[in-house]
PDB file of C-alpha atoms in Angstrom:
ATOM      1  CA  UNK A  81    -194.819 -99.589 -87.101  1.00  0.00           C
ATOM      2  CA  UNK A  82    -191.861-101.644 -88.811  1.00  0.00           C
ATOM      3  CA  UNK A  83    -188.939-102.387 -87.516  1.00  0.00           C
ATOM      4  CA  UNK A  84    -186.599-103.140 -90.921  1.00  0.00           C
ATOM      5  CA  UNK A  85    -187.350-100.971 -93.598  1.00  0.00           C
ATOM      6  CA  UNK A  86    -185.075-102.864 -96.650  1.00  0.00           C
ATOM      7  CA  UNK A  87    -184.924-100.552 -99.861  1.00  0.00           C
ATOM      8  CA  UNK A  88    -185.533-101.528-103.850  1.00  0.00           C
ATOM      9  CA  UNK A  89    -183.915 -99.487-106.126  1.00  0.00           C
ATOM     10  CA  UNK A  90    -186.625 -99.162-108.943  1.00  0.00           C
ATOM     11  CA  UNK A  91    -184.663 -99.553-112.793  1.00  0.00           C
ATOM     12  CA  UNK A  92    -184.122 -96.418-114.575  1.00  0.00           C
ATOM     13  CA  UNK A  93    -187.278 -95.034-116.893  1.00  0.00           C
ATOM     14  CA  UNK A  94    -187.881 -96.382-120.105  1.00  0.00           C
ATOM     15  CA  UNK A  95    -188.155 -92.279-121.221  1.00  0.00           C
ATOM     16  CA  UNK A  96    -186.200 -89.909-120.513  1.00  0.00           C
ATOM     17  CA  UNK A  97    -188.617 -87.950-122.634  1.00  0.00           C
ATOM     18  CA  UNK A  98    -190.472 -84.577-120.543  1.00  0.00           C
ATOM     19  CA  UNK A  99    -193.707 -85.748-117.890  1.00  0.00           C
ATOM     20  CA  UNK A 100    -196.060 -83.466-119.246  1.00  0.00           C
ATOM     21  CA  UNK A 101    -199.332 -82.835-117.801  1.00  0.00           C
ATOM     22  CA  UNK A 102    -202.569 -81.595-118.993  1.00  0.00           C
ATOM     23  CA  UNK A 103    -202.875 -77.207-119.719  1.00  0.00           C
ATOM     24  CA  UNK A 104    -206.070 -77.413-117.357  1.00  0.00           C
ATOM     25  CA  UNK A 105    -206.522 -74.335-114.315  1.00  0.00           C
ATOM     26  CA  UNK A 106    -205.121 -75.276-111.028  1.00  0.00           C
ATOM     27  CA  UNK A 107    -203.222 -78.297-112.909  1.00  0.00           C
ATOM     28  CA  UNK A 108    -199.073 -78.376-112.079  1.00  0.00           C
ATOM     29  CA  UNK A 109    -196.803 -79.737-114.799  1.00  0.00           C
ATOM     30  CA  UNK A 110    -193.704 -80.990-114.178  1.00  0.00           C
ATOM     31  CA  UNK A 111    -191.791 -80.394-117.247  1.00  0.00           C
ATOM     32  CA  UNK A 112    -188.049 -82.457-116.319  1.00  0.00           C
ATOM     33  CA  UNK A 113    -187.606 -86.423-117.456  1.00  0.00           C
ATOM     34  CA  UNK A 114    -189.143 -88.757-114.101  1.00  0.00           C
ATOM     35  CA  UNK A 115    -187.007 -89.652-111.111  1.00  0.00           C
ATOM     36  CA  UNK A 116    -186.348 -93.470-110.444  1.00  0.00           C
ATOM     37  CA  UNK A 117    -188.005 -93.453-106.776  1.00  0.00           C
ATOM     38  CA  UNK A 118    -187.201 -96.782-104.535  1.00  0.00           C
ATOM     39  CA  UNK A 119    -189.332 -99.134-102.847  1.00  0.00           C
ATOM     40  CA  UNK A 120    -189.711-101.063 -99.640  1.00  0.00           C
ATOM     41  CA  UNK A 121    -191.584-103.463 -98.081  1.00  0.00           C
ATOM     42  CA  UNK A 122    -193.572-104.293 -94.541  1.00  0.00           C
ATOM     43  CA  UNK A 123    -196.488-105.616 -92.902  1.00  0.00           C
ATOM     44  CA  UNK A 124    -198.941-104.182 -89.266  1.00  0.00           C
ATOM     45  CA  UNK A 125    -199.290-107.299 -87.546  1.00  0.00           C
ATOM     46  CA  UNK A 126    -203.024-107.273 -85.997  1.00  0.00           C
ATOM     47  CA  UNK A 127    -204.625-104.771 -83.609  1.00  0.00           C
ATOM     48  CA  UNK A 128    -202.235-102.234 -85.306  1.00  0.00           C
ATOM     49  CA  UNK A 129    -203.778 -98.030 -86.175  1.00  0.00           C
ATOM     50  CA  UNK A 130    -202.847 -97.760 -89.802  1.00  0.00           C
ATOM     51  CA  UNK A 131    -202.923 -93.999 -90.094  1.00  0.00           C
ATOM     52  CA  UNK A 132    -200.040 -92.562 -87.667  1.00  0.00           C
ATOM     53  CA  UNK A 133    -198.193 -95.600 -88.241  1.00  0.00           C
ATOM     54  CA  UNK A 134    -197.855 -95.085 -92.566  1.00  0.00           C
ATOM     55  CA  UNK A 135    -197.246 -91.578 -91.487  1.00  0.00           C
ATOM     56  CA  UNK A 136    -194.235 -93.049 -88.768  1.00  0.00           C
ATOM     57  CA  UNK A 137    -192.536 -95.443 -91.270  1.00  0.00           C
ATOM     58  CA  UNK A 138    -191.962 -93.425 -93.889  1.00  0.00           C
ATOM     59  CA  UNK A 139    -190.888 -90.619 -91.462  1.00  0.00           C
ATOM     60  CA  UNK A 140    -188.517 -93.864 -90.084  1.00  0.00           C
ATOM     61  CA  UNK A 141    -187.868 -94.348 -93.708  1.00  0.00           C
ATOM     62  CA  UNK A 142    -186.480 -91.146 -95.170  1.00  0.00           C
ATOM     63  CA  UNK A 143    -184.264 -90.570 -91.355  1.00  0.00           C
ATOM     64  CA  UNK A 144    -182.425 -93.366 -92.476  1.00  0.00           C
ATOM     65  CA  UNK A 145    -181.725 -93.209 -95.925  1.00  0.00           C
ATOM     66  CA  UNK A 146    -178.501 -92.239 -97.108  1.00  0.00           C
ATOM     67  CA  UNK A 147    -177.906 -93.476-100.795  1.00  0.00           C
ATOM     68  CA  UNK A 148    -179.654 -91.694-102.041  1.00  0.00           C
ATOM     69  CA  UNK A 149    -181.330 -89.531 -99.326  1.00  0.00           C
ATOM     70  CA  UNK A 150    -185.334 -89.804 -99.359  1.00  0.00           C
ATOM     71  CA  UNK A 151    -188.256 -86.776 -99.606  1.00  0.00           C
ATOM     72  CA  UNK A 152    -191.378 -88.016-100.997  1.00  0.00           C
ATOM     73  CA  UNK A 153    -193.305 -91.126-100.258  1.00  0.00           C
ATOM     74  CA  UNK A 154    -195.900 -92.984-101.378  1.00  0.00           C
ATOM     75  CA  UNK A 155    -198.381 -95.428-100.684  1.00  0.00           C
ATOM     76  CA  UNK A 156    -197.452 -97.487-104.431  1.00  0.00           C
ATOM     77  CA  UNK A 157    -200.052-100.931-102.206  1.00  0.00           C
ATOM     78  CA  UNK A 158    -201.870-102.578 -99.315  1.00  0.00           C
ATOM     79  CA  UNK A 159    -203.552-105.877 -98.560  1.00  0.00           C
ATOM     80  CA  UNK A 160    -204.675-106.948 -95.934  1.00  0.00           C
ATOM     81  CA  UNK A 161    -207.872-106.698 -93.325  1.00  0.00           C
ATOM     82  CA  UNK A 162    -209.497-104.270 -90.690  1.00  0.00           C
ATOM     83  CA  UNK A 163    -211.763-102.911 -88.652  1.00  0.00           C
ATOM     84  CA  UNK A 164    -212.397 -99.885 -86.264  1.00  0.00           C
ATOM     85  CA  UNK A 165    -212.861 -97.866 -89.436  1.00  0.00           C
ATOM     86  CA  UNK A 166    -213.196 -94.332 -90.008  1.00  0.00           C
ATOM     87  CA  UNK A 167    -213.601 -92.378 -93.138  1.00  0.00           C
ATOM     88  CA  UNK A 168    -213.875 -88.447 -94.544  1.00  0.00           C
ATOM     89  CA  UNK A 169    -217.104 -89.482 -96.695  1.00  0.00           C
ATOM     90  CA  UNK A 170    -216.704 -87.879-100.596  1.00  0.00           C
ATOM     91  CA  UNK A 171    -219.148 -85.109 -99.591  1.00  0.00           C
ATOM     92  CA  UNK A 172    -216.952 -83.147 -97.278  1.00  0.00           C
ATOM     93  CA  UNK A 173    -215.839 -79.409 -98.479  1.00  0.00           C
ATOM     94  CA  UNK A 174    -214.627 -76.852 -97.475  1.00  0.00           C
ATOM     95  CA  UNK A 175    -218.033 -76.048 -95.678  1.00  0.00           C
ATOM     96  CA  UNK A 176    -218.464 -79.230 -94.385  1.00  0.00           C
ATOM     97  CA  UNK A 177    -215.527 -81.213 -93.583  1.00  0.00           C
ATOM     98  CA  UNK A 178    -217.556 -83.368 -90.579  1.00  0.00           C
ATOM     99  CA  UNK A 179    -218.688 -85.847 -93.299  1.00  0.00           C
ATOM    100  CA  UNK A 180    -217.562 -88.291 -91.452  1.00  0.00           C
ATOM    101  CA  UNK A 181    -218.325 -92.610 -91.228  1.00  0.00           C
ATOM    102  CA  UNK A 182    -217.618 -94.276 -88.481  1.00  0.00           C
ATOM    103  CA  UNK A 183    -217.624 -97.932 -88.235  1.00  0.00           C
ATOM    104  CA  UNK A 184    -218.309-100.044 -85.272  1.00  0.00           C
ATOM    105  CA  UNK A 185    -215.412-102.347 -83.505  1.00  0.00           C
ATOM    106  CA  UNK A 186    -216.999-105.410 -85.016  1.00  0.00           C
ATOM    107  CA  UNK A 187    -217.606-104.917 -88.882  1.00  0.00           C
ATOM    108  CA  UNK A 188    -214.506-106.153 -90.346  1.00  0.00           C
ATOM    109  CA  UNK A 189    -213.694-105.136 -93.666  1.00  0.00           C
ATOM    110  CA  UNK A 190    -210.605-106.109 -96.575  1.00  0.00           C
ATOM    111  CA  UNK A 191    -208.837-103.901 -98.069  1.00  0.00           C
ATOM    112  CA  UNK A 192    -209.126-103.955-101.841  1.00  0.00           C
ATOM    113  CA  UNK A 193    -207.174-101.047-102.212  1.00  0.00           C
ATOM    114  CA  UNK A 194    -205.502 -98.158-100.585  1.00  0.00           C
ATOM    115  CA  UNK A 195    -203.296 -95.345-101.716  1.00  0.00           C
ATOM    116  CA  UNK A 196    -202.034 -91.741-101.469  1.00  0.00           C
ATOM    117  CA  UNK A 197    -199.194 -89.478-101.284  1.00  0.00           C
ATOM    118  CA  UNK A 198    -196.590 -88.402 -97.062  1.00  0.00           C
ATOM    119  CA  UNK A 199    -194.826 -85.431 -96.508  1.00  0.00           C
ATOM    120  CA  UNK A 200    -193.715 -84.304 -92.772  1.00  0.00           C
ATOM    121  CA  UNK A 201    -197.177 -81.783 -92.607  1.00  0.00           C
ATOM    122  CA  UNK A 202    -199.057 -85.191 -93.430  1.00  0.00           C
ATOM    123  CA  UNK A 203    -200.471 -87.676 -95.551  1.00  0.00           C
ATOM    124  CA  UNK A 204    -203.430 -87.919 -98.287  1.00  0.00           C
ATOM    125  CA  UNK A 205    -205.169 -91.480 -97.745  1.00  0.00           C
ATOM    126  CA  UNK A 206    -207.772 -93.182 -99.456  1.00  0.00           C
ATOM    127  CA  UNK A 207    -209.056 -96.129 -98.913  1.00  0.00           C
ATOM    128  CA  UNK A 208    -211.248 -98.884-100.526  1.00  0.00           C
ATOM    129  CA  UNK A 209    -212.517-101.979 -98.169  1.00  0.00           C
ATOM    130  CA  UNK A 210    -215.157-104.937 -98.954  1.00  0.00           C
ATOM    131  CA  UNK A 211    -217.350-105.651 -95.943  1.00  0.00           C
ATOM    132  CA  UNK A 212    -218.609-109.545 -94.869  1.00  0.00           C
ATOM    133  CA  UNK A 213    -221.723-108.943 -97.360  1.00  0.00           C
ATOM    134  CA  UNK A 214    -219.230-107.609-100.741  1.00  0.00           C
ATOM    135  CA  UNK A 215    -220.617-104.481-101.084  1.00  0.00           C
ATOM    136  CA  UNK A 216    -218.124-101.300-100.945  1.00  0.00           C
ATOM    137  CA  UNK A 217    -217.177 -98.690 -99.034  1.00  0.00           C
ATOM    138  CA  UNK A 218    -214.814 -96.029 -99.576  1.00  0.00           C
ATOM    139  CA  UNK A 219    -213.758 -92.352 -99.229  1.00  0.00           C
ATOM    140  CA  UNK A 220    -209.685 -90.265 -97.275  1.00  0.00           C
ATOM    141  CA  UNK A 221    -209.491 -92.528 -94.812  1.00  0.00           C
ATOM    142  CA  UNK A 222    -208.763 -91.000 -90.959  1.00  0.00           C
ATOM    143  CA  UNK A 223    -208.398 -93.801 -89.106  1.00  0.00           C
ATOM    144  CA  UNK A 224    -208.343 -97.519 -89.244  1.00  0.00           C
ATOM    145  CA  UNK A 225    -207.259-100.519 -87.279  1.00  0.00           C
ATOM    146  CA  UNK A 226    -205.422-103.865 -88.720  1.00  0.00           C
ATOM    147  CA  UNK A 227    -207.967-107.445 -87.796  1.00  0.00           C
ATOM    148  CA  UNK A 228    -205.297-109.593 -89.333  1.00  0.00           C
ATOM    149  CA  UNK A 229    -202.791-107.392 -91.279  1.00  0.00           C
ATOM    150  CA  UNK A 230    -201.861-104.914 -93.656  1.00  0.00           C
ATOM    151  CA  UNK A 231    -199.048-105.880 -95.825  1.00  0.00           C
ATOM    152  CA  UNK A 232    -198.008-102.115 -97.806  1.00  0.00           C
ATOM    153  CA  UNK A 233    -195.113-101.650-100.350  1.00  0.00           C
ATOM    154  CA  UNK A 234    -194.337 -97.941 -99.891  1.00  0.00           C
ATOM    155  CA  UNK A 235    -192.314 -95.476-102.275  1.00  0.00           C
ATOM    156  CA  UNK A 236    -189.697 -92.636-102.258  1.00  0.00           C
ATOM    157  CA  UNK A 237    -188.464 -90.176-104.283  1.00  0.00           C
ATOM    158  CA  UNK A 238    -184.976 -88.767-103.568  1.00  0.00           C
ATOM    159  CA  UNK A 239    -184.528 -85.798-101.775  1.00  0.00           C
ATOM    160  CA  UNK A 240    -182.309 -83.569-104.852  1.00  0.00           C
ATOM    161  CA  UNK A 241    -185.221 -85.133-107.364  1.00  0.00           C
ATOM    162  CA  UNK A 242    -189.243 -84.401-105.725  1.00  0.00           C
ATOM    163  CA  UNK A 243    -190.140 -83.210-102.359  1.00  0.00           C
ATOM    164  CA  UNK A 244    -193.961 -83.330-101.136  1.00  0.00           C
ATOM    165  CA  UNK A 245    -195.336 -80.108 -99.075  1.00  0.00           C
ATOM    166  CA  UNK A 246    -198.423 -79.800 -97.475  1.00  0.00           C
ATOM    167  CA  UNK A 247    -199.358 -76.521 -97.766  1.00  0.00           C
ATOM    168  CA  UNK A 248    -203.103 -75.288 -96.250  1.00  0.00           C
ATOM    169  CA  UNK A 249    -205.095 -74.513 -99.862  1.00  0.00           C
ATOM    170  CA  UNK A 250    -207.243 -71.136 -98.928  1.00  0.00           C
ATOM    171  CA  UNK A 251    -210.331 -72.636-102.233  1.00  0.00           C
ATOM    172  CA  UNK A 252    -210.787 -75.930-100.799  1.00  0.00           C
ATOM    173  CA  UNK A 253    -209.838 -75.540 -97.080  1.00  0.00           C
ATOM    174  CA  UNK A 254    -208.166 -78.656 -96.831  1.00  0.00           C
ATOM    175  CA  UNK A 255    -204.095 -78.631 -96.717  1.00  0.00           C
ATOM    176  CA  UNK A 256    -202.867 -79.656-100.377  1.00  0.00           C
ATOM    177  CA  UNK A 257    -199.808 -81.172-102.245  1.00  0.00           C
ATOM    178  CA  UNK A 258    -197.428 -79.304-103.794  1.00  0.00           C
ATOM    179  CA  UNK A 259    -194.887 -80.685-105.962  1.00  0.00           C
ATOM    180  CA  UNK A 260    -191.710 -79.384-105.665  1.00  0.00           C
ATOM    181  CA  UNK A 261    -189.396 -80.882-108.962  1.00  0.00           C
ATOM    182  CA  UNK A 262    -185.788 -79.738-107.287  1.00  0.00           C
ATOM    183  CA  UNK A 263    -183.701 -80.740-110.366  1.00  0.00           C
ATOM    184  CA  UNK A 264    -185.436 -77.717-111.660  1.00  0.00           C
ATOM    185  CA  UNK A 265    -184.909 -75.261-108.505  1.00  0.00           C
ATOM    186  CA  UNK A 266    -181.021 -76.170-109.185  1.00  0.00           C
ATOM    187  CA  UNK A 267    -180.551 -75.630-112.446  1.00  0.00           C
ATOM    188  CA  UNK A 268    -182.440 -71.814-112.167  1.00  0.00           C
ATOM    189  CA  UNK A 269    -179.823 -71.514-109.534  1.00  0.00           C
ATOM    190  CA  UNK A 270    -177.073 -72.734-111.046  1.00  0.00           C
ATOM    191  CA  UNK A 271    -177.740 -70.792-114.607  1.00  0.00           C
ATOM    192  CA  UNK A 272    -178.069 -67.010-112.187  1.00  0.00           C
ATOM    193  CA  UNK A 273    -174.710 -68.069-110.781  1.00  0.00           C
ATOM    194  CA  UNK A 274    -173.351 -68.403-114.125  1.00  0.00           C
ATOM    195  CA  UNK A 275    -174.882 -64.747-115.060  1.00  0.00           C
ATOM    196  CA  UNK A 276    -173.626 -63.122-111.886  1.00  0.00           C
ATOM    197  CA  UNK A 277    -170.107 -65.195-112.968  1.00  0.00           C
ATOM    198  CA  UNK A 278    -170.269 -63.953-116.431  1.00  0.00           C
ATOM    199  CA  UNK A 279    -170.973 -60.346-115.094  1.00  0.00           C
ATOM    200  CA  UNK A 280    -168.303 -59.504-112.949  1.00  0.00           C
ATOM    201  CA  UNK A 281    -166.384 -61.470-115.748  1.00  0.00           C
ATOM    202  CA  UNK A 282    -166.878 -58.310-117.895  1.00  0.00           C
ATOM    203  CA  UNK A 283    -166.802 -55.800-115.695  1.00  0.00           C
ATOM    204  CA  UNK A 284    -163.819 -56.519-114.265  1.00  0.00           C
ATOM    205  CA  UNK A 285    -162.852 -57.095-117.640  1.00  0.00           C
ATOM    206  CA  UNK A 286    -163.699 -53.347-118.860  1.00  0.00           C
ATOM    207  CA  UNK A 287    -162.481 -51.982-115.510  1.00  0.00           C
ATOM    208  CA  UNK A 288    -158.138 -53.843-116.622  1.00  0.00           C
ATOM    209  CA  UNK A 289    -159.355 -51.953-119.951  1.00  0.00           C
ATOM    210  CA  UNK A 290    -159.778 -48.425-119.230  1.00  0.00           C
ATOM    211  CA  UNK A 291    -157.460 -48.521-116.741  1.00  0.00           C
TER     212      UNK A 291
END
């Protein structure tokens, strides 16, 4: 696991226009303007189990963050080499979760892509790997160990902006990402608090006029 983390603040977003998704069934829409994430970079040395180490490092980043406090983490990019890889392949479903491919420890791979989201309830990581012949394997990362290195750029959103949760989804049979826009929740609370204050002032005013 990475022992020291240096935070690099991203520049402000170029646009403050709302960010929207297509209006498809089940799609989420985050209407407020984008939130600027914070980034850190680190390296795992040889023979590091990367799935658990990435989760531990993300938790460490959140625990140590103060300015700003961080919450939702994601892998921006990663490059390196792996062995002892286990993937869940694309045929997995609610009824068939055991579509698992485990490669022998002697099989070594170059990391072509590694992306995903991480939250306290778990991580959802996908990896694309090239083998010794240049053939490509990809899927949901269950576990893998570094051969020589894994260089990672990890991003995180401020805690008062975006929060990731992963509740169980009855429709898919898996824990699925839920994105909470804390800013929107805070605006709703402030709105109802304002309504309550106005109602109280109006009520006391009516009582005063009658007395």
